[in-house]
Coordinates of C-alpha atoms in Angstrom, one line a residue:
Chain X
X5 CA -108.3 -103.9 -40.4
X6 CA -108.3 -106.0 -37.2
X7 CA -105.4 -106.3 -34.8
X8 CA -105.2 -110.0 -35.7
X9 CA -104.6 -109.4 -39.3
X10 CA -101.2 -111.0 -40.0
X11 CA -100.5 -109.1 -43.1
X12 CA -100.2 -105.5 -42.1
X13 CA -98.7 -103.7 -45.1
X14 CA -95.5 -102.0 -44.3
X15 CA -95.9 -98.2 -44.0
X16 CA -95.3 -96.5 -47.3
X17 CA -91.8 -95.2 -47.5
X18 CA -90.8 -91.9 -49.1
X19 CA -89.8 -93.3 -52.5
X20 CA -87.6 -90.6 -53.9
X21 CA -85.5 -90.5 -50.7
X22 CA -84.9 -94.2 -50.8
X23 CA -83.7 -94.0 -54.4
X24 CA -81.4 -91.1 -53.5
X25 CA -80.1 -92.9 -50.5
X26 CA -79.4 -96.1 -52.4
X27 CA -77.7 -94.2 -55.2
X28 CA -75.5 -92.4 -52.8
X29 CA -74.7 -95.6 -50.9
X30 CA -73.5 -97.1 -54.1
X31 CA -70.8 -94.4 -54.5
X32 CA -69.8 -94.8 -50.9
X33 CA -71.6 -91.8 -49.4
X34 CA -73.5 -92.5 -46.2
X35 CA -76.2 -90.4 -44.5
X36 CA -73.7 -89.5 -41.8
X37 CA -71.4 -87.9 -44.3
X38 CA -74.3 -85.9 -45.7
X39 CA -75.1 -84.5 -42.3
X40 CA -71.5 -83.6 -41.5
X41 CA -70.4 -82.3 -44.9
X42 CA -72.1 -78.9 -44.9
X43 CA -71.2 -77.6 -41.5
X44 CA -67.8 -79.1 -41.7
X45 CA -66.9 -77.4 -45.0
X46 CA -68.5 -74.1 -43.9
X47 CA -66.5 -74.0 -40.7
X48 CA -63.3 -75.1 -42.4
X49 CA -63.6 -72.4 -45.1
X50 CA -65.0 -69.6 -42.9
X51 CA -63.4 -70.3 -39.5
X52 CA -60.3 -72.3 -39.7
X53 CA -58.9 -71.2 -43.1
X54 CA -59.3 -67.5 -42.1
X55 CA -57.2 -68.0 -39.0
X56 CA -54.5 -69.5 -41.2
X57 CA -54.8 -66.6 -43.6
X58 CA -54.3 -64.2 -40.6
X59 CA -51.2 -66.1 -39.7
X60 CA -49.9 -66.0 -43.2
X61 CA -50.5 -62.3 -43.7
X62 CA -48.9 -61.5 -40.3
X63 CA -45.7 -62.7 -41.9
X64 CA -45.8 -60.2 -44.8
X65 CA -45.0 -56.5 -44.9
X66 CA -47.1 -53.5 -45.5
X67 CA -47.0 -52.1 -49.0
X68 CA -49.0 -49.6 -51.0
X69 CA -51.4 -51.1 -53.4
X70 CA -54.1 -53.7 -53.5
X71 CA -53.9 -55.8 -51.4
X72 CA -51.9 -53.7 -49.0
X73 CA -49.4 -56.3 -48.1
X74 CA -46.5 -58.0 -49.8
X75 CA -47.3 -61.4 -51.4
X76 CA -46.3 -64.4 -49.4
X77 CA -45.5 -66.5 -52.5
X78 CA -43.9 -65.1 -55.6
X79 CA -43.1 -67.2 -58.7
X80 CA -40.2 -66.1 -60.7
X81 CA -39.0 -68.0 -63.8
X82 CA -40.8 -71.1 -62.7
X83 CA -39.6 -71.2 -59.1
X84 CA -41.9 -70.4 -56.3
X85 CA -40.4 -68.3 -53.7
X86 CA -41.7 -67.9 -50.1
X87 CA -40.9 -64.6 -48.5
X88 CA -41.5 -64.3 -44.7
X89 CA -41.2 -61.1 -42.8
X90 CA -40.8 -61.3 -39.1
X91 CA -40.7 -57.5 -38.6
X92 CA -44.3 -57.4 -37.3
X93 CA -43.6 -59.8 -34.5
X94 CA -40.3 -58.1 -33.7
X95 CA -42.2 -54.8 -33.4
X96 CA -44.8 -56.4 -31.1
X97 CA -42.1 -57.2 -28.6
X98 CA -39.9 -54.1 -29.0
X99 CA -42.6 -51.4 -29.4
X100 CA -43.8 -50.4 -25.9
X101 CA -47.3 -49.6 -27.2
X102 CA -48.0 -53.2 -28.0
X103 CA -46.5 -54.7 -24.8
X104 CA -48.3 -52.1 -22.7
X105 CA -51.6 -52.7 -24.5
X106 CA -51.4 -56.5 -24.0
X107 CA -50.5 -56.1 -20.3
X108 CA -53.2 -53.5 -19.7
X109 CA -55.8 -55.6 -21.6
X110 CA -55.0 -58.6 -19.4
X111 CA -55.1 -56.4 -16.2
X112 CA -58.4 -54.7 -17.1
X113 CA -60.1 -58.0 -18.2
X114 CA -58.8 -59.7 -15.0
X115 CA -60.0 -57.0 -12.6
X116 CA -63.3 -56.7 -14.4
X117 CA -63.8 -60.5 -14.2
X118 CA -63.2 -60.5 -10.5
X119 CA -65.7 -57.7 -9.9
X120 CA -68.2 -59.5 -12.2
X121 CA -67.7 -62.7 -10.1
X122 CA -68.2 -60.8 -6.8
X123 CA -71.4 -59.2 -8.2
X124 CA -72.7 -62.2 -10.0
X125 CA -72.1 -64.9 -7.4
X126 CA -74.6 -63.6 -4.8
X127 CA -77.1 -63.1 -7.6
X128 CA -76.7 -66.6 -9.0
X129 CA -76.9 -68.0 -5.4
X130 CA -80.0 -66.0 -4.6
X131 CA -81.7 -67.2 -7.8
X132 CA -80.7 -70.8 -7.2
X133 CA -82.1 -70.7 -3.7
X134 CA -85.2 -68.7 -4.7
X135 CA -88.7 -70.4 -4.6
X136 CA -89.5 -72.3 -7.8
X137 CA -92.1 -69.8 -9.1
X138 CA -89.6 -67.0 -8.7
X139 CA -86.7 -68.7 -10.3
X140 CA -87.8 -68.6 -13.9
X141 CA -88.8 -65.0 -13.7
X142 CA -85.4 -64.1 -12.2
X143 CA -83.6 -66.1 -14.8
X144 CA -85.6 -64.3 -17.5
X145 CA -84.5 -61.0 -16.0
X146 CA -80.9 -62.1 -16.2
X147 CA -81.2 -63.2 -19.8
X148 CA -83.3 -60.3 -21.1
X149 CA -80.3 -57.8 -21.1
X150 CA -78.3 -60.4 -23.0
X151 CA -80.7 -60.3 -25.8
X152 CA -80.9 -56.5 -25.8
X153 CA -78.4 -54.9 -28.0
X154 CA -74.9 -54.9 -26.5
X155 CA -74.0 -51.6 -28.2
X156 CA -77.2 -49.9 -26.9
X157 CA -76.5 -51.1 -23.3
X158 CA -73.0 -49.6 -23.4
X159 CA -74.6 -46.5 -24.8
X160 CA -77.2 -46.5 -21.9
X161 CA -74.2 -46.5 -19.5
X162 CA -72.8 -43.4 -21.1
X163 CA -76.0 -41.6 -20.3
X164 CA -75.8 -42.8 -16.8
X165 CA -72.2 -41.9 -16.0
X166 CA -71.7 -38.7 -17.9
X167 CA -70.7 -35.5 -16.1
X168 CA -74.3 -34.4 -16.1
X169 CA -75.7 -37.9 -16.2
X170 CA -78.2 -39.6 -14.0
X171 CA -75.7 -40.6 -11.2
X172 CA -74.2 -37.1 -10.9
X173 CA -77.6 -35.5 -10.9
X174 CA -78.7 -37.8 -8.2
X175 CA -75.5 -37.0 -6.2
X176 CA -76.2 -33.3 -6.8
X177 CA -79.5 -33.6 -4.9
X178 CA -77.3 -34.2 -1.8
X179 CA -75.0 -31.4 -2.7
X180 CA -72.2 -33.7 -3.8
X181 CA -69.9 -32.4 -6.5
X182 CA -70.1 -34.3 -9.8
X183 CA -67.7 -37.2 -10.1
X184 CA -65.8 -37.7 -13.4
X185 CA -66.5 -41.3 -14.4
X186 CA -66.6 -41.3 -18.2
X187 CA -63.4 -41.8 -20.1
X188 CA -61.6 -43.5 -17.2
X189 CA -60.6 -47.1 -16.6
X190 CA -63.3 -47.1 -13.9
X191 CA -66.0 -46.6 -16.7
X192 CA -64.4 -49.5 -18.6
X193 CA -64.7 -51.8 -15.6
X194 CA -68.3 -50.8 -15.1
X195 CA -69.0 -51.4 -18.8
X196 CA -67.5 -54.9 -18.8
X197 CA -69.3 -55.9 -15.5
X198 CA -72.5 -54.5 -16.8
X199 CA -72.5 -56.1 -20.2
X200 CA -71.0 -59.5 -19.3
X201 CA -72.8 -60.1 -16.0
X202 CA -75.3 -62.6 -17.6
X203 CA -72.4 -64.7 -18.8
X204 CA -71.2 -65.0 -15.3
X205 CA -74.5 -65.6 -13.6
X206 CA -75.8 -68.4 -15.9
X207 CA -73.0 -71.0 -15.5
X208 CA -72.8 -70.2 -11.7
X209 CA -76.5 -70.7 -11.4
X210 CA -76.3 -74.0 -13.3
X211 CA -73.8 -75.4 -10.8
X212 CA -75.3 -73.9 -7.7
X213 CA -78.9 -75.1 -8.4
X214 CA -77.6 -78.7 -8.7
X215 CA -75.9 -78.7 -5.3
X216 CA -77.5 -81.0 -2.8
X217 CA -79.1 -79.1 0.0
X218 CA -78.5 -82.0 2.5
X219 CA -74.8 -81.1 2.3
X220 CA -75.4 -77.7 3.8
X221 CA -77.7 -79.2 6.4
X222 CA -75.0 -81.8 7.3
X223 CA -72.4 -79.1 7.6
X224 CA -74.7 -77.0 9.8
X225 CA -75.6 -80.0 11.9
X226 CA -71.9 -80.6 12.5
X227 CA -71.7 -77.1 13.9
X228 CA -70.2 -75.2 11.0
X229 CA -71.1 -71.5 10.9
X230 CA -72.8 -70.4 7.7
X231 CA -69.7 -68.6 6.6
X232 CA -67.7 -71.8 7.0
X233 CA -70.3 -73.9 5.2
X234 CA -70.0 -71.4 2.4
X235 CA -66.2 -71.4 2.3
X236 CA -65.6 -75.1 2.6
X237 CA -68.7 -76.7 1.0
X238 CA -70.5 -74.3 -1.4
X239 CA -67.5 -72.5 -2.8
X240 CA -65.4 -75.6 -3.7
X241 CA -68.4 -77.4 -5.2
X242 CA -69.3 -74.4 -7.4
X243 CA -65.7 -74.1 -8.8
X244 CA -66.5 -75.4 -12.3
X245 CA -69.2 -72.7 -12.5
X246 CA -66.8 -70.1 -11.3
X247 CA -64.2 -71.0 -13.8
X248 CA -66.6 -71.3 -16.7
X249 CA -68.3 -68.0 -15.9
X250 CA -64.9 -66.2 -15.3
X251 CA -63.5 -67.4 -18.7
X252 CA -66.8 -66.4 -20.5
X253 CA -66.2 -62.9 -19.2
X254 CA -62.4 -62.8 -19.4
X255 CA -61.9 -64.0 -22.9
X256 CA -64.1 -61.6 -24.8
X257 CA -63.2 -58.8 -22.4
X258 CA -59.5 -59.0 -23.5
X259 CA -60.4 -58.3 -27.1
X260 CA -63.1 -55.8 -26.3
X261 CA -63.4 -52.9 -28.6
X262 CA -66.7 -51.2 -28.1
X263 CA -66.4 -50.7 -24.3
X264 CA -63.0 -49.0 -24.2
X265 CA -63.8 -46.8 -27.2
X266 CA -67.1 -45.6 -25.9
X267 CA -66.5 -45.5 -22.2
X268 CA -62.7 -45.4 -21.8
X269 CA -60.4 -42.4 -22.2
X270 CA -57.7 -41.9 -24.7
X271 CA -55.2 -43.5 -22.3
X272 CA -57.2 -46.6 -21.9
X273 CA -55.1 -49.1 -23.8
X274 CA -56.7 -52.3 -24.9
X275 CA -55.5 -54.7 -27.5
X276 CA -58.8 -54.9 -29.4
X277 CA -58.7 -51.1 -29.9
X278 CA -55.0 -51.2 -31.0
X279 CA -55.9 -53.9 -33.6
X280 CA -58.8 -51.8 -34.8
X281 CA -56.7 -48.7 -35.2
X282 CA -53.9 -50.6 -36.8
X283 CA -56.4 -51.9 -39.4
X284 CA -58.7 -48.9 -39.9
X285 CA -56.5 -45.9 -39.2
X286 CA -53.1 -47.1 -40.1
X287 CA -54.3 -49.6 -42.8
X288 CA -51.4 -51.8 -41.7
X289 CA -53.0 -55.2 -42.3
X290 CA -49.9 -57.3 -41.6
X291 CA -49.3 -55.6 -38.3
X292 CA -53.0 -56.0 -37.4
X293 CA -52.7 -59.7 -38.2
X294 CA -49.7 -60.1 -36.0
X295 CA -51.6 -58.4 -33.2
X296 CA -54.4 -60.8 -33.7
X297 CA -52.1 -63.9 -33.7
X298 CA -50.6 -62.7 -30.4
X299 CA -54.0 -62.1 -29.0
X300 CA -55.0 -65.6 -29.9
X301 CA -52.0 -66.9 -28.0
X302 CA -53.1 -64.9 -24.9
X303 CA -56.7 -66.4 -25.0
X304 CA -55.8 -70.0 -25.9
X305 CA -55.1 -71.1 -22.3
X306 CA -58.3 -69.5 -21.0
X307 CA -60.3 -71.2 -23.8
X308 CA -58.9 -74.6 -22.9
X309 CA -59.7 -73.9 -19.2
X310 CA -63.2 -73.0 -20.3
X311 CA -63.8 -76.2 -22.3
X312 CA -62.7 -78.3 -19.3
X313 CA -64.9 -76.3 -16.9
X314 CA -67.9 -76.5 -19.2
X315 CA -67.6 -80.3 -19.4
X316 CA -67.7 -80.3 -15.6
X317 CA -70.7 -78.0 -15.4
X318 CA -72.7 -80.1 -17.8
X319 CA -71.6 -83.5 -16.4
X320 CA -72.7 -82.9 -12.8
Chain V
X25 CA -79.8 -73.5 6.1
X26 CA -80.4 -70.1 7.7
X27 CA -81.7 -67.6 5.2
X28 CA -80.0 -64.3 5.7
X29 CA -80.7 -60.8 4.5
X30 CA -77.5 -60.7 2.4
X31 CA -78.6 -62.7 -0.6
X32 CA -81.9 -60.9 -1.3
X33 CA -80.3 -57.5 -0.9
X34 CA -77.3 -58.4 -3.1
X35 CA -79.7 -59.8 -5.8
X36 CA -81.9 -56.7 -5.6
X37 CA -78.9 -54.4 -6.0
X38 CA -77.5 -56.5 -8.8
X39 CA -80.8 -56.4 -10.7
X40 CA -81.2 -52.6 -10.2
X41 CA -77.6 -52.2 -11.6
X42 CA -78.7 -54.3 -14.7
X43 CA -81.9 -52.3 -15.3
X44 CA -81.4 -48.8 -14.0
X45 CA -79.4 -47.6 -17.1
X46 CA -81.9 -49.1 -19.5
X47 CA -84.9 -47.7 -17.7
X48 CA -83.4 -44.2 -17.5
X49 CA -82.6 -44.4 -21.2
X50 CA -86.2 -45.3 -22.0
X51 CA -87.5 -42.5 -19.8
X52 CA -85.3 -39.9 -21.4
X53 CA -86.3 -41.0 -24.9
X54 CA -89.6 -39.3 -24.2
X55 CA -87.9 -36.1 -23.2
X56 CA -88.7 -33.0 -25.2
X57 CA -85.4 -31.3 -24.8
X58 CA -82.5 -32.2 -27.1
X59 CA -80.3 -31.8 -24.0
X60 CA -80.7 -35.4 -23.0
X61 CA -80.3 -35.0 -19.3
X62 CA -82.6 -32.1 -18.6
X63 CA -86.2 -33.1 -18.4
X64 CA -88.4 -30.5 -20.1
X65 CA -91.6 -32.3 -20.8
X66 CA -93.1 -35.4 -22.3
X67 CA -92.8 -35.7 -26.1
X68 CA -92.7 -38.4 -28.7
X69 CA -91.0 -36.2 -31.3
X70 CA -87.7 -38.2 -31.3
X71 CA -89.7 -41.2 -32.4
X72 CA -91.1 -39.2 -35.3
X73 CA -87.6 -37.9 -36.1
X74 CA -86.5 -41.5 -36.3
X75 CA -88.8 -42.4 -39.1
X76 CA -87.8 -39.4 -41.1
X77 CA -84.1 -40.4 -41.1
X78 CA -83.5 -42.2 -44.4
X79 CA -79.9 -43.3 -43.5
X80 CA -81.2 -44.9 -40.3
X81 CA -84.1 -46.6 -42.0
X82 CA -82.0 -47.9 -44.8
X83 CA -79.5 -49.3 -42.3
X84 CA -82.3 -50.9 -40.2
X85 CA -83.7 -52.6 -43.3
X86 CA -80.3 -53.9 -44.3
X87 CA -79.6 -55.2 -40.8
X88 CA -83.0 -57.0 -40.7
X89 CA -82.4 -58.7 -44.0
X90 CA -78.9 -59.7 -43.0
X91 CA -80.1 -61.0 -39.6
X92 CA -82.9 -63.1 -41.2
X93 CA -80.6 -64.6 -43.8
X94 CA -77.7 -65.4 -41.6
X95 CA -80.0 -66.8 -38.8
X96 CA -81.6 -69.1 -41.4
X97 CA -78.3 -70.3 -42.8
X98 CA -77.0 -70.8 -39.2
X99 CA -80.2 -72.7 -38.3
X100 CA -79.5 -75.4 -41.0
X101 CA -75.7 -75.6 -40.4
X102 CA -76.0 -75.5 -36.6
X103 CA -78.7 -78.1 -36.5
X104 CA -76.7 -80.5 -38.8
X105 CA -73.6 -79.9 -36.6
X106 CA -75.6 -80.6 -33.4
X107 CA -77.0 -83.8 -34.9
X108 CA -73.4 -84.9 -35.8
X109 CA -72.1 -84.1 -32.4
X110 CA -74.9 -85.7 -30.4
X111 CA -75.7 -88.7 -32.6
X112 CA -72.3 -89.7 -34.1
X113 CA -70.4 -90.7 -31.0
X114 CA -67.1 -91.3 -32.9
X115 CA -65.9 -90.2 -36.2
X116 CA -62.6 -89.1 -37.6
X117 CA -61.9 -85.4 -36.8
X118 CA -64.5 -85.2 -34.1
X119 CA -62.3 -83.2 -31.8
X120 CA -61.5 -80.7 -34.6
X121 CA -65.1 -80.5 -35.6
X122 CA -66.3 -79.9 -32.0
X123 CA -63.6 -77.3 -31.5
X124 CA -64.5 -75.5 -34.7
X125 CA -68.2 -75.4 -33.7
X126 CA -67.6 -74.0 -30.2
X127 CA -64.6 -71.8 -30.7
X128 CA -66.6 -68.9 -32.4
X129 CA -68.5 -68.6 -29.2
X130 CA -65.6 -67.1 -27.4
X131 CA -63.4 -65.8 -30.2
X132 CA -62.8 -62.1 -29.8
X133 CA -64.9 -60.2 -32.4
X134 CA -61.9 -58.3 -33.7
X135 CA -60.1 -61.5 -34.6
X136 CA -63.2 -63.0 -36.3
X137 CA -63.8 -59.8 -38.3
X138 CA -60.2 -59.4 -39.4
X139 CA -59.7 -63.0 -40.3
X140 CA -62.8 -63.2 -42.4
X141 CA -62.0 -59.9 -44.2
X142 CA -58.5 -61.2 -45.0
X143 CA -60.0 -64.4 -46.3
X144 CA -62.5 -62.5 -48.5
X145 CA -59.7 -60.3 -49.9
X146 CA -57.5 -63.4 -50.6
X147 CA -60.4 -65.3 -52.2
X148 CA -61.2 -62.4 -54.4
X149 CA -57.6 -62.3 -55.5
X150 CA -57.4 -66.0 -56.3
X151 CA -61.0 -66.9 -57.3
X152 CA -62.6 -63.6 -58.2
X153 CA -65.3 -64.3 -55.6
X154 CA -66.8 -62.6 -53.6
X155 CA -66.6 -59.5 -55.7
X156 CA -66.1 -56.6 -53.3
X157 CA -67.7 -56.7 -49.9
X158 CA -71.2 -55.9 -48.8
X159 CA -74.3 -57.7 -47.7
X160 CA -73.1 -61.1 -48.9
X161 CA -69.9 -61.0 -46.9
X162 CA -71.7 -59.8 -43.8
X163 CA -74.2 -62.6 -44.1
X164 CA -71.4 -65.2 -44.4
X165 CA -69.6 -63.8 -41.4
X166 CA -72.7 -63.7 -39.2
X167 CA -73.9 -67.1 -40.3
X168 CA -70.6 -68.5 -39.2
X169 CA -70.7 -67.3 -35.6
X170 CA -74.5 -67.8 -35.3
X171 CA -74.0 -71.5 -36.3
X172 CA -72.1 -72.0 -33.1
X173 CA -74.9 -70.6 -31.0
X174 CA -77.6 -72.5 -32.8
X175 CA -75.6 -75.7 -32.4
X176 CA -75.3 -75.2 -28.6
X177 CA -79.1 -74.7 -28.2
X178 CA -80.1 -77.6 -30.5
X179 CA -77.4 -79.9 -28.9
X180 CA -78.9 -79.5 -25.4
X181 CA -82.4 -80.3 -26.7
X182 CA -81.2 -83.3 -28.8
X183 CA -79.2 -84.8 -26.0
X184 CA -82.2 -84.9 -23.6
X185 CA -84.9 -86.4 -25.7
X186 CA -86.1 -90.0 -25.8
X187 CA -84.4 -91.8 -28.7
X188 CA -86.8 -94.7 -28.5
X189 CA -89.3 -92.6 -30.4
X190 CA -86.9 -92.5 -33.3
X191 CA -86.1 -96.2 -33.0
X192 CA -89.8 -97.0 -33.0
X193 CA -90.3 -95.1 -36.2
X194 CA -87.4 -96.8 -37.9
X195 CA -88.6 -100.2 -36.7
X196 CA -92.0 -99.4 -38.3
X197 CA -90.1 -99.0 -41.6
X198 CA -89.5 -95.3 -41.8
X199 CA -86.3 -94.2 -43.5
X200 CA -83.8 -92.2 -41.5
X201 CA -84.7 -89.1 -43.5
X202 CA -88.4 -89.6 -42.9
X203 CA -87.9 -90.3 -39.2
X204 CA -86.0 -87.0 -39.0
X205 CA -88.7 -85.0 -40.6
X206 CA -91.7 -86.7 -38.9
X207 CA -90.3 -87.4 -35.4
X208 CA -87.1 -85.6 -34.6
X209 CA -87.9 -82.3 -36.2
X210 CA -91.2 -81.7 -34.4
X211 CA -89.6 -82.6 -31.0
X212 CA -86.6 -80.2 -31.4
X213 CA -88.7 -77.5 -33.0
X214 CA -88.7 -75.2 -29.9
X215 CA -84.9 -75.3 -29.8
X216 CA -84.9 -74.5 -33.5
X217 CA -87.1 -71.5 -32.9
X218 CA -85.0 -70.2 -30.0
X219 CA -81.8 -70.9 -32.0
X220 CA -83.0 -68.9 -34.9
X221 CA -84.1 -66.0 -32.7
X222 CA -80.8 -66.0 -30.9
X223 CA -78.9 -65.9 -34.2
X224 CA -81.2 -63.2 -35.4
X225 CA -80.6 -60.9 -32.4
X226 CA -76.9 -61.6 -32.4
X227 CA -76.6 -60.7 -36.0
X228 CA -78.7 -57.6 -35.5
X229 CA -76.4 -56.5 -32.7
X230 CA -73.0 -57.1 -34.2
X231 CA -70.9 -54.0 -34.8
X232 CA -67.3 -55.2 -34.9
X233 CA -67.4 -58.1 -37.4
X234 CA -69.7 -56.2 -39.7
X235 CA -67.4 -53.2 -39.7
X236 CA -64.5 -55.3 -40.9
X237 CA -66.4 -57.3 -43.6
X238 CA -68.8 -54.6 -44.9
X239 CA -68.1 -52.5 -48.0
X240 CA -68.9 -49.0 -48.9
X241 CA -72.6 -48.3 -49.0
X242 CA -73.5 -51.3 -46.8
X243 CA -73.6 -49.8 -43.3
X244 CA -75.6 -51.9 -40.9
X245 CA -77.7 -50.4 -38.1
X246 CA -75.1 -50.9 -35.3
X247 CA -72.5 -49.2 -37.6
X248 CA -74.8 -46.1 -38.0
X249 CA -75.6 -46.1 -34.3
X250 CA -71.9 -46.4 -33.4
X251 CA -70.9 -43.4 -35.5
X252 CA -73.8 -41.3 -34.0
X253 CA -73.0 -42.3 -30.5
X254 CA -69.3 -41.7 -30.9
X255 CA -70.1 -38.0 -31.4
X256 CA -72.0 -37.9 -28.2
X257 CA -75.5 -38.7 -26.9
X258 CA -78.2 -38.1 -29.5
X259 CA -81.9 -38.2 -28.5
X260 CA -83.0 -40.1 -31.5
X261 CA -80.7 -43.0 -30.6
X262 CA -82.5 -43.0 -27.3
X263 CA -85.8 -43.5 -29.1
X264 CA -84.4 -46.2 -31.4
X265 CA -82.9 -48.0 -28.4
X266 CA -86.3 -47.9 -26.6
X267 CA -88.0 -49.4 -29.6
X268 CA -85.4 -52.2 -29.9
X269 CA -85.5 -52.9 -26.1
X270 CA -89.3 -53.0 -26.2
X271 CA -89.4 -55.5 -29.1
X272 CA -86.7 -57.7 -27.4
X273 CA -88.5 -57.6 -24.1
X274 CA -91.7 -58.7 -25.7
X275 CA -89.9 -61.5 -27.6
X276 CA -88.1 -62.9 -24.6
X277 CA -91.3 -62.7 -22.5
X278 CA -93.2 -64.6 -25.2
X279 CA -90.4 -67.2 -25.5
X280 CA -90.3 -67.7 -21.7
X281 CA -94.0 -68.2 -21.5
X282 CA -94.0 -70.7 -24.3
X283 CA -91.1 -72.6 -22.8
X284 CA -92.8 -72.7 -19.3
X285 CA -96.0 -74.0 -20.9
X286 CA -94.3 -76.7 -23.1
X287 CA -91.3 -77.8 -21.1
X288 CA -91.5 -80.1 -18.0
X289 CA -90.8 -78.1 -14.9
X290 CA -87.4 -79.3 -14.0
X291 CA -85.7 -78.6 -17.3
X292 CA -83.3 -75.7 -17.0
X293 CA -80.6 -74.7 -19.4

């Protein structure tokens, strides 16, 4: 066939697909709908509906039997009756355990987030300013622990911080008495910082690496000291990264269960642990659901903040 | 800008903080003594012990199956969701859809686990399906949150590739389906591989959600590890952790090398 041949046969099309497409189009189904339908239905059924179910069951009461909660809807002589129990929510506000657990979760998550930021920011900055050939290796070193089992990393920390663990043995070489670290709030902070550090570093790095170096030069040329350049140029420009990273640490840390139960002591109150105990030990499903609904309300504002910040991180 | 000593030192300290506990765990996995902190000689006996523990082996096999299945389901769903989000600029319910795709990324595990368990119980009551809980329910739960991760990975790849290739294929008469399989799929293949691997590792790692939605007799590996670890440090868990860390390190290393070879230099996540 020469290039001048005017009658190039059109490429053969996949016959069965065309027939299927035409058939579907006839009943009003477009390709778009076919792409959307599976993930949409899956997420509706296994993400959104479950949240509605949690809300529904939080309005029931515990009972013995299967399932271990009173039915929401009962039909009696043809009339459907809806029974709502608010006692779980009333308990949440009146029982000191719950209030204390929420407050202490927020406190622990907030303090840990700030420490993570203080540890992560210099690391992200160093990676962003590192020579090109180093940068990918350093990034890989940040991501590697993220792929390593979360549970096993928390476990590795217990071996590190125990009474006769690595740190105390090291201190012992200098004649320093062992420090009690495990089963304290301190251990929980270390655990959160340790496991969530990559979540902080990656968005920070993404914003920092895009900053225009000429801005720093201009600032320095105009006589600003490095600390001022950092405070008034770098820091404000990296704000979206700071918010995104902080929320990525703060939100999951609030509901954290593994870290407080392996590293924290019996008095380390966190809401994820309370929910777990309410469900597994007390088998009070309605109460656990109410705890979950209240936890969702606590994280909804941070989630919205995160979405806005993520948009800003990606846009730049 | 003046380059000070602060950043390199901070980074070095940060990286040693990240790696010291892992390194010490790997070292002590070769310790002969069952007292995990006293070094009494090199030995690989804990690794041998590992392979004689039927409970651990069974759990590991179950976890691998669950991870492979849920990562595969999530790969399909997440890719479709990513295509919808990147290519369909406007459609009814887009905000809801985008929210449902990204929310599982940050949803606390205890809420995801509890909500899915309650759903399964309610469904069993109304529909008689799924009967009881076990591998199937864990796969469904894991596929749901892995979908979100796959979607993020595929989305970033889809939004930065040249659409004119697809348009050219369609101009030449290829149907949208054929264009997808012949043009789009090969281009986004690296993202699909990393999305699947990410889903696989996340599923393999999950303790909280699996604890809620599993049934009697279907304990996953993290559940077995957690119950062992709760009782204190056990040397065979050290050995198991070292094996897992070794596999993951090799995998990430390979993935990084592949990415560096195939991707243009300036692309960063």
